[in-house]
mmCIF file with all atom_site columns, C-alpha atoms and ligand atoms in Angstrom:
data_model
loop_
_atom_site.group_PDB
_atom_site.id
_atom_site.type_symbol
_atom_site.label_atom_id
_atom_site.label_alt_id
_atom_site.label_comp_id
_atom_site.label_asym_id
_atom_site.label_entity_id
_atom_site.label_seq_id
_atom_site.pdbx_PDB_ins_code
_atom_site.Cartn_x
_atom_site.Cartn_y
_atom_site.Cartn_z
_atom_site.occupancy
_atom_site.B_iso_or_equiv
_atom_site.pdbx_formal_charge
_atom_site.auth_seq_id
_atom_site.auth_comp_id
_atom_site.auth_asym_id
_atom_site.auth_atom_id
_atom_site.pdbx_PDB_model_num
ATOM   1   C  CA  . UNK A 1 1   ? 23.124 25.138 -11.468 1.00 86.00 ? 1   UNK A CA  1
ATOM   2   C  CA  . UNK A 1 2   ? 24.758 26.351 -8.810  1.00 90.00 ? 2   UNK A CA  1
ATOM   3   C  CA  . UNK A 1 3   ? 23.301 26.130 -5.340  1.00 95.00 ? 3   UNK A CA  1
ATOM   4   C  CA  . UNK A 1 4   ? 23.283 28.776 -2.004  1.00 95.00 ? 4   UNK A CA  1
ATOM   5   C  CA  . UNK A 1 5   ? 22.866 26.532 0.383   1.00 95.00 ? 5   UNK A CA  1
ATOM   6   C  CA  . UNK A 1 6   ? 22.133 23.584 1.852   1.00 97.00 ? 6   UNK A CA  1
ATOM   7   C  CA  . UNK A 1 7   ? 17.812 24.238 2.620   1.00 96.00 ? 7   UNK A CA  1
ATOM   8   C  CA  . UNK A 1 8   ? 17.199 21.585 4.812   1.00 96.00 ? 8   UNK A CA  1
ATOM   9   C  CA  . UNK A 1 9   ? 18.440 17.706 5.034   1.00 98.00 ? 9   UNK A CA  1
ATOM   10  C  CA  . UNK A 1 10  ? 14.715 15.347 5.387   1.00 97.00 ? 10  UNK A CA  1
ATOM   11  C  CA  . UNK A 1 11  ? 15.103 12.478 7.770   1.00 98.00 ? 11  UNK A CA  1
ATOM   12  C  CA  . UNK A 1 12  ? 12.192 9.645  7.599   1.00 98.00 ? 12  UNK A CA  1
ATOM   13  C  CA  . UNK A 1 13  ? 11.557 8.638  10.962  1.00 98.00 ? 13  UNK A CA  1
ATOM   14  C  CA  . UNK A 1 14  ? 8.768  6.625  11.931  1.00 97.00 ? 14  UNK A CA  1
ATOM   15  C  CA  . UNK A 1 15  ? 7.479  8.185  15.218  1.00 97.00 ? 15  UNK A CA  1
ATOM   16  C  CA  . UNK A 1 16  ? 7.202  12.193 14.670  1.00 98.00 ? 16  UNK A CA  1
ATOM   17  C  CA  . UNK A 1 17  ? 6.497  13.393 18.673  1.00 98.00 ? 17  UNK A CA  1
ATOM   18  C  CA  . UNK A 1 18  ? 10.117 10.552 19.454  1.00 98.00 ? 18  UNK A CA  1
ATOM   19  C  CA  . UNK A 1 19  ? 11.961 12.028 17.340  1.00 98.00 ? 19  UNK A CA  1
ATOM   20  C  CA  . UNK A 1 20  ? 11.004 15.664 17.707  1.00 98.00 ? 20  UNK A CA  1
ATOM   21  C  CA  . UNK A 1 21  ? 11.747 14.944 22.046  1.00 98.00 ? 21  UNK A CA  1
ATOM   22  C  CA  . UNK A 1 22  ? 15.287 12.973 20.957  1.00 98.00 ? 22  UNK A CA  1
ATOM   23  C  CA  . UNK A 1 23  ? 16.151 16.333 18.929  1.00 98.00 ? 23  UNK A CA  1
ATOM   24  C  CA  . UNK A 1 24  ? 15.077 18.712 21.417  1.00 98.00 ? 24  UNK A CA  1
ATOM   25  C  CA  . UNK A 1 25  ? 17.015 17.152 24.339  1.00 98.00 ? 25  UNK A CA  1
ATOM   26  C  CA  . UNK A 1 26  ? 19.920 15.590 23.021  1.00 98.00 ? 26  UNK A CA  1
ATOM   27  C  CA  . UNK A 1 27  ? 21.036 18.428 20.214  1.00 97.00 ? 27  UNK A CA  1
ATOM   28  C  CA  . UNK A 1 28  ? 18.963 21.082 22.686  1.00 97.00 ? 28  UNK A CA  1
ATOM   29  C  CA  . UNK A 1 29  ? 17.261 22.206 19.598  1.00 98.00 ? 29  UNK A CA  1
ATOM   30  C  CA  . UNK A 1 30  ? 13.861 23.907 19.147  1.00 98.00 ? 30  UNK A CA  1
ATOM   31  C  CA  . UNK A 1 31  ? 10.660 22.824 16.642  1.00 98.00 ? 31  UNK A CA  1
ATOM   32  C  CA  . UNK A 1 32  ? 9.412  25.581 15.932  1.00 97.00 ? 32  UNK A CA  1
ATOM   33  C  CA  . UNK A 1 33  ? 7.046  24.044 12.999  1.00 96.00 ? 33  UNK A CA  1
ATOM   34  C  CA  . UNK A 1 34  ? 4.820  21.320 12.328  1.00 97.00 ? 34  UNK A CA  1
ATOM   35  C  CA  . UNK A 1 35  ? 3.152  20.675 9.643   1.00 95.00 ? 35  UNK A CA  1
ATOM   36  C  CA  . UNK A 1 36  ? 1.589  18.639 7.247   1.00 94.00 ? 36  UNK A CA  1
ATOM   37  C  CA  . UNK A 1 37  ? 1.528  18.034 3.906   1.00 90.00 ? 37  UNK A CA  1
ATOM   38  C  CA  . UNK A 1 38  ? -1.419 16.353 2.031   1.00 90.00 ? 38  UNK A CA  1
ATOM   39  C  CA  . UNK A 1 39  ? 0.668  15.697 -1.214  1.00 84.00 ? 39  UNK A CA  1
ATOM   40  C  CA  . UNK A 1 40  ? 3.692  14.200 0.099   1.00 89.00 ? 40  UNK A CA  1
ATOM   41  C  CA  . UNK A 1 41  ? 1.399  12.308 2.233   1.00 95.00 ? 41  UNK A CA  1
ATOM   42  C  CA  . UNK A 1 42  ? 4.366  13.117 5.314   1.00 96.00 ? 42  UNK A CA  1
ATOM   43  C  CA  . UNK A 1 43  ? 3.837  15.167 8.646   1.00 97.00 ? 43  UNK A CA  1
ATOM   44  C  CA  . UNK A 1 44  ? 7.160  17.039 8.993   1.00 96.00 ? 44  UNK A CA  1
ATOM   45  C  CA  . UNK A 1 45  ? 8.593  18.752 12.002  1.00 97.00 ? 45  UNK A CA  1
ATOM   46  C  CA  . UNK A 1 46  ? 11.174 21.462 11.631  1.00 97.00 ? 46  UNK A CA  1
ATOM   47  C  CA  . UNK A 1 47  ? 14.246 22.559 13.531  1.00 98.00 ? 47  UNK A CA  1
ATOM   48  C  CA  . UNK A 1 48  ? 16.969 25.316 12.460  1.00 97.00 ? 48  UNK A CA  1
ATOM   49  C  CA  . UNK A 1 49  ? 20.773 24.958 13.104  1.00 97.00 ? 49  UNK A CA  1
ATOM   50  C  CA  . UNK A 1 50  ? 22.775 27.864 11.599  1.00 95.00 ? 50  UNK A CA  1
ATOM   51  C  CA  . UNK A 1 51  ? 20.965 29.082 8.239   1.00 93.00 ? 51  UNK A CA  1
ATOM   52  C  CA  . UNK A 1 52  ? 19.451 24.634 7.678   1.00 96.00 ? 52  UNK A CA  1
ATOM   53  C  CA  . UNK A 1 53  ? 16.933 23.175 8.439   1.00 97.00 ? 53  UNK A CA  1
ATOM   54  C  CA  . UNK A 1 54  ? 16.572 19.308 9.803   1.00 97.00 ? 54  UNK A CA  1
ATOM   55  C  CA  . UNK A 1 55  ? 13.041 18.138 8.073   1.00 97.00 ? 55  UNK A CA  1
ATOM   56  C  CA  . UNK A 1 56  ? 11.818 15.557 10.139  1.00 98.00 ? 56  UNK A CA  1
ATOM   57  C  CA  . UNK A 1 57  ? 9.631  13.547 7.870   1.00 97.00 ? 57  UNK A CA  1
ATOM   58  C  CA  . UNK A 1 58  ? 7.195  11.063 8.942   1.00 98.00 ? 58  UNK A CA  1
ATOM   59  C  CA  . UNK A 1 59  ? 4.364  9.163  6.757   1.00 98.00 ? 59  UNK A CA  1
ATOM   60  C  CA  . UNK A 1 60  ? 0.736  8.995  6.834   1.00 97.00 ? 60  UNK A CA  1
ATOM   61  C  CA  . UNK A 1 61  ? 0.213  6.967  4.366   1.00 95.00 ? 61  UNK A CA  1
ATOM   62  C  CA  . UNK A 1 62  ? 2.426  3.487  4.065   1.00 92.00 ? 62  UNK A CA  1
ATOM   63  C  CA  . UNK A 1 63  ? 1.557  3.687  0.154   1.00 94.00 ? 63  UNK A CA  1
ATOM   64  C  CA  . UNK A 1 64  ? 3.005  7.439  0.340   1.00 94.00 ? 64  UNK A CA  1
ATOM   65  C  CA  . UNK A 1 65  ? 7.311  7.985  -0.595  1.00 93.00 ? 65  UNK A CA  1
ATOM   66  C  CA  . UNK A 1 66  ? 7.729  8.077  3.351   1.00 96.00 ? 66  UNK A CA  1
ATOM   67  C  CA  . UNK A 1 67  ? 5.867  5.293  4.207   1.00 97.00 ? 67  UNK A CA  1
ATOM   68  C  CA  . UNK A 1 68  ? 7.859  3.141  1.916   1.00 96.00 ? 68  UNK A CA  1
ATOM   69  C  CA  . UNK A 1 69  ? 10.944 4.709  1.899   1.00 96.00 ? 69  UNK A CA  1
ATOM   70  C  CA  . UNK A 1 70  ? 10.884 2.919  5.979   1.00 97.00 ? 70  UNK A CA  1
ATOM   71  C  CA  . UNK A 1 71  ? 9.525  0.141  5.112   1.00 96.00 ? 71  UNK A CA  1
ATOM   72  C  CA  . UNK A 1 72  ? 11.999 -0.793 2.568   1.00 96.00 ? 72  UNK A CA  1
ATOM   73  C  CA  . UNK A 1 73  ? 15.146 1.383  4.756   1.00 95.00 ? 73  UNK A CA  1
ATOM   74  C  CA  . UNK A 1 74  ? 13.873 1.657  7.977   1.00 97.00 ? 74  UNK A CA  1
ATOM   75  C  CA  . UNK A 1 75  ? 14.221 4.881  9.584   1.00 97.00 ? 75  UNK A CA  1
ATOM   76  C  CA  . UNK A 1 76  ? 16.961 7.401  7.932   1.00 97.00 ? 76  UNK A CA  1
ATOM   77  C  CA  . UNK A 1 77  ? 18.396 10.161 5.708   1.00 97.00 ? 77  UNK A CA  1
ATOM   78  C  CA  . UNK A 1 78  ? 15.839 10.863 3.053   1.00 97.00 ? 78  UNK A CA  1
ATOM   79  C  CA  . UNK A 1 79  ? 17.338 13.472 1.201   1.00 97.00 ? 79  UNK A CA  1
ATOM   80  C  CA  . UNK A 1 80  ? 19.113 17.220 0.946   1.00 98.00 ? 80  UNK A CA  1
ATOM   81  C  CA  . UNK A 1 81  ? 17.682 20.157 -0.409  1.00 97.00 ? 81  UNK A CA  1
ATOM   82  C  CA  . UNK A 1 82  ? 20.263 22.706 -1.891  1.00 97.00 ? 82  UNK A CA  1
ATOM   83  C  CA  . UNK A 1 83  ? 18.456 26.052 -2.490  1.00 97.00 ? 83  UNK A CA  1
ATOM   84  C  CA  . UNK A 1 84  ? 18.947 26.943 -5.296  1.00 97.00 ? 84  UNK A CA  1
ATOM   85  C  CA  . UNK A 1 85  ? 17.042 30.665 -7.415  1.00 95.00 ? 85  UNK A CA  1
ATOM   86  C  CA  . UNK A 1 86  ? 14.966 29.167 -9.897  1.00 95.00 ? 86  UNK A CA  1
ATOM   87  C  CA  . UNK A 1 87  ? 13.467 25.637 -9.883  1.00 96.00 ? 87  UNK A CA  1
ATOM   88  C  CA  . UNK A 1 88  ? 11.667 25.445 -13.224 1.00 95.00 ? 88  UNK A CA  1
ATOM   89  C  CA  . UNK A 1 89  ? 15.187 26.878 -14.702 1.00 95.00 ? 89  UNK A CA  1
ATOM   90  C  CA  . UNK A 1 90  ? 16.956 24.803 -12.474 1.00 96.00 ? 90  UNK A CA  1
ATOM   91  C  CA  . UNK A 1 91  ? 15.201 21.720 -13.984 1.00 96.00 ? 91  UNK A CA  1
ATOM   92  C  CA  . UNK A 1 92  ? 15.451 23.197 -17.369 1.00 95.00 ? 92  UNK A CA  1
ATOM   93  C  CA  . UNK A 1 93  ? 19.866 22.891 -17.048 1.00 95.00 ? 93  UNK A CA  1
ATOM   94  C  CA  . UNK A 1 94  ? 19.452 19.808 -15.258 1.00 95.00 ? 94  UNK A CA  1
ATOM   95  C  CA  . UNK A 1 95  ? 17.571 17.782 -17.707 1.00 95.00 ? 95  UNK A CA  1
ATOM   96  C  CA  . UNK A 1 96  ? 19.713 18.951 -20.138 1.00 95.00 ? 96  UNK A CA  1
ATOM   97  C  CA  . UNK A 1 97  ? 22.529 17.676 -18.347 1.00 94.00 ? 97  UNK A CA  1
ATOM   98  C  CA  . UNK A 1 98  ? 21.080 14.791 -19.002 1.00 95.00 ? 98  UNK A CA  1
ATOM   99  C  CA  . UNK A 1 99  ? 20.287 14.319 -15.291 1.00 96.00 ? 99  UNK A CA  1
ATOM   100 C  CA  . UNK A 1 100 ? 16.728 11.970 -14.841 1.00 97.00 ? 100 UNK A CA  1
ATOM   101 C  CA  . UNK A 1 101 ? 14.250 14.318 -12.807 1.00 97.00 ? 101 UNK A CA  1
ATOM   102 C  CA  . UNK A 1 102 ? 11.440 12.790 -10.680 1.00 96.00 ? 102 UNK A CA  1
ATOM   103 C  CA  . UNK A 1 103 ? 9.621  16.219 -10.740 1.00 95.00 ? 103 UNK A CA  1
ATOM   104 C  CA  . UNK A 1 104 ? 9.650  17.142 -14.411 1.00 94.00 ? 104 UNK A CA  1
ATOM   105 C  CA  . UNK A 1 105 ? 7.969  20.652 -12.947 1.00 95.00 ? 105 UNK A CA  1
ATOM   106 C  CA  . UNK A 1 106 ? 8.205  22.058 -9.723  1.00 95.00 ? 106 UNK A CA  1
ATOM   107 C  CA  . UNK A 1 107 ? 5.679  21.715 -7.213  1.00 92.00 ? 107 UNK A CA  1
ATOM   108 C  CA  . UNK A 1 108 ? 5.114  23.009 -3.963  1.00 88.00 ? 108 UNK A CA  1
ATOM   109 C  CA  . UNK A 1 109 ? 6.954  21.204 -0.428  1.00 85.00 ? 109 UNK A CA  1
ATOM   110 C  CA  . UNK A 1 110 ? 6.026  22.455 3.208   1.00 82.00 ? 110 UNK A CA  1
ATOM   111 C  CA  . UNK A 1 111 ? 6.793  25.924 4.350   1.00 82.00 ? 111 UNK A CA  1
ATOM   112 C  CA  . UNK A 1 112 ? 5.302  27.172 0.904   1.00 84.00 ? 112 UNK A CA  1
ATOM   113 C  CA  . UNK A 1 113 ? 8.807  26.579 -1.090  1.00 90.00 ? 113 UNK A CA  1
ATOM   114 C  CA  . UNK A 1 114 ? 8.484  25.699 -4.353  1.00 94.00 ? 114 UNK A CA  1
ATOM   115 C  CA  . UNK A 1 115 ? 10.560 21.879 -4.477  1.00 95.00 ? 115 UNK A CA  1
ATOM   116 C  CA  . UNK A 1 116 ? 11.579 18.778 -7.550  1.00 96.00 ? 116 UNK A CA  1
ATOM   117 C  CA  . UNK A 1 117 ? 13.555 16.055 -6.719  1.00 96.00 ? 117 UNK A CA  1
ATOM   118 C  CA  . UNK A 1 118 ? 16.120 14.795 -8.770  1.00 97.00 ? 118 UNK A CA  1
ATOM   119 C  CA  . UNK A 1 119 ? 16.526 10.909 -9.888  1.00 96.00 ? 119 UNK A CA  1
ATOM   120 C  CA  . UNK A 1 120 ? 18.834 10.000 -7.253  1.00 95.00 ? 120 UNK A CA  1
ATOM   121 C  CA  . UNK A 1 121 ? 20.397 7.238  -10.009 1.00 96.00 ? 121 UNK A CA  1
ATOM   122 C  CA  . UNK A 1 122 ? 21.565 10.204 -11.818 1.00 96.00 ? 122 UNK A CA  1
ATOM   123 C  CA  . UNK A 1 123 ? 23.279 11.573 -9.003  1.00 95.00 ? 123 UNK A CA  1
ATOM   124 C  CA  . UNK A 1 124 ? 25.641 9.139  -7.605  1.00 95.00 ? 124 UNK A CA  1
ATOM   125 C  CA  . UNK A 1 125 ? 22.849 7.902  -5.252  1.00 95.00 ? 125 UNK A CA  1
ATOM   126 C  CA  . UNK A 1 126 ? 21.856 10.729 -3.152  1.00 96.00 ? 126 UNK A CA  1
ATOM   127 C  CA  . UNK A 1 127 ? 18.068 11.847 -3.613  1.00 97.00 ? 127 UNK A CA  1
ATOM   128 C  CA  . UNK A 1 128 ? 18.055 15.634 -3.783  1.00 97.00 ? 128 UNK A CA  1
ATOM   129 C  CA  . UNK A 1 129 ? 15.497 18.678 -3.899  1.00 97.00 ? 129 UNK A CA  1
ATOM   130 C  CA  . UNK A 1 130 ? 16.383 21.580 -4.909  1.00 97.00 ? 130 UNK A CA  1
ATOM   131 C  CA  . UNK A 1 131 ? 13.810 24.291 -3.857  1.00 96.00 ? 131 UNK A CA  1
ATOM   132 C  CA  . UNK A 1 132 ? 13.250 27.588 -3.364  1.00 95.00 ? 132 UNK A CA  1
ATOM   133 C  CA  . UNK A 1 133 ? 11.277 29.934 -1.458  1.00 85.00 ? 133 UNK A CA  1
ATOM   134 C  CA  . UNK A 1 134 ? 8.866  32.766 -4.616  1.00 71.00 ? 134 UNK A CA  1
HETATM 135 ZN ZN1 . LIG B 2 .   ? 12.435 18.389 1.801   1.00 77.68 ? 1   LIG B ZN1 1
#
């Protein structure tokens, strides 16, 4: 696998509006989009730092992945997303190298990206998302 850059860093927050204000007021960043991703039971807000995005994730359902994460660990860094050329091909390659996959096939993430998650048990404890623009 050869990621081209860090596409975004995903951060779990309990209140999206409060977190947006903090990023705008403290870091002077501008939230350029809020998007609900029903599939992942989250509302997301995006900021751009260089070519890397900060993706804030607020759960819309306590049973969803971010709801469970916050209940267990509290707010904080949730995942890192590496940009790759082709998610489907990289998943096949990752599986061949013995990486445990959370998603065996790409699915649709925020901003229309193809995304897939690798299991943190296989990636030194960090939840890694690979993603690409179609
Ligand atoms: Zn993400």
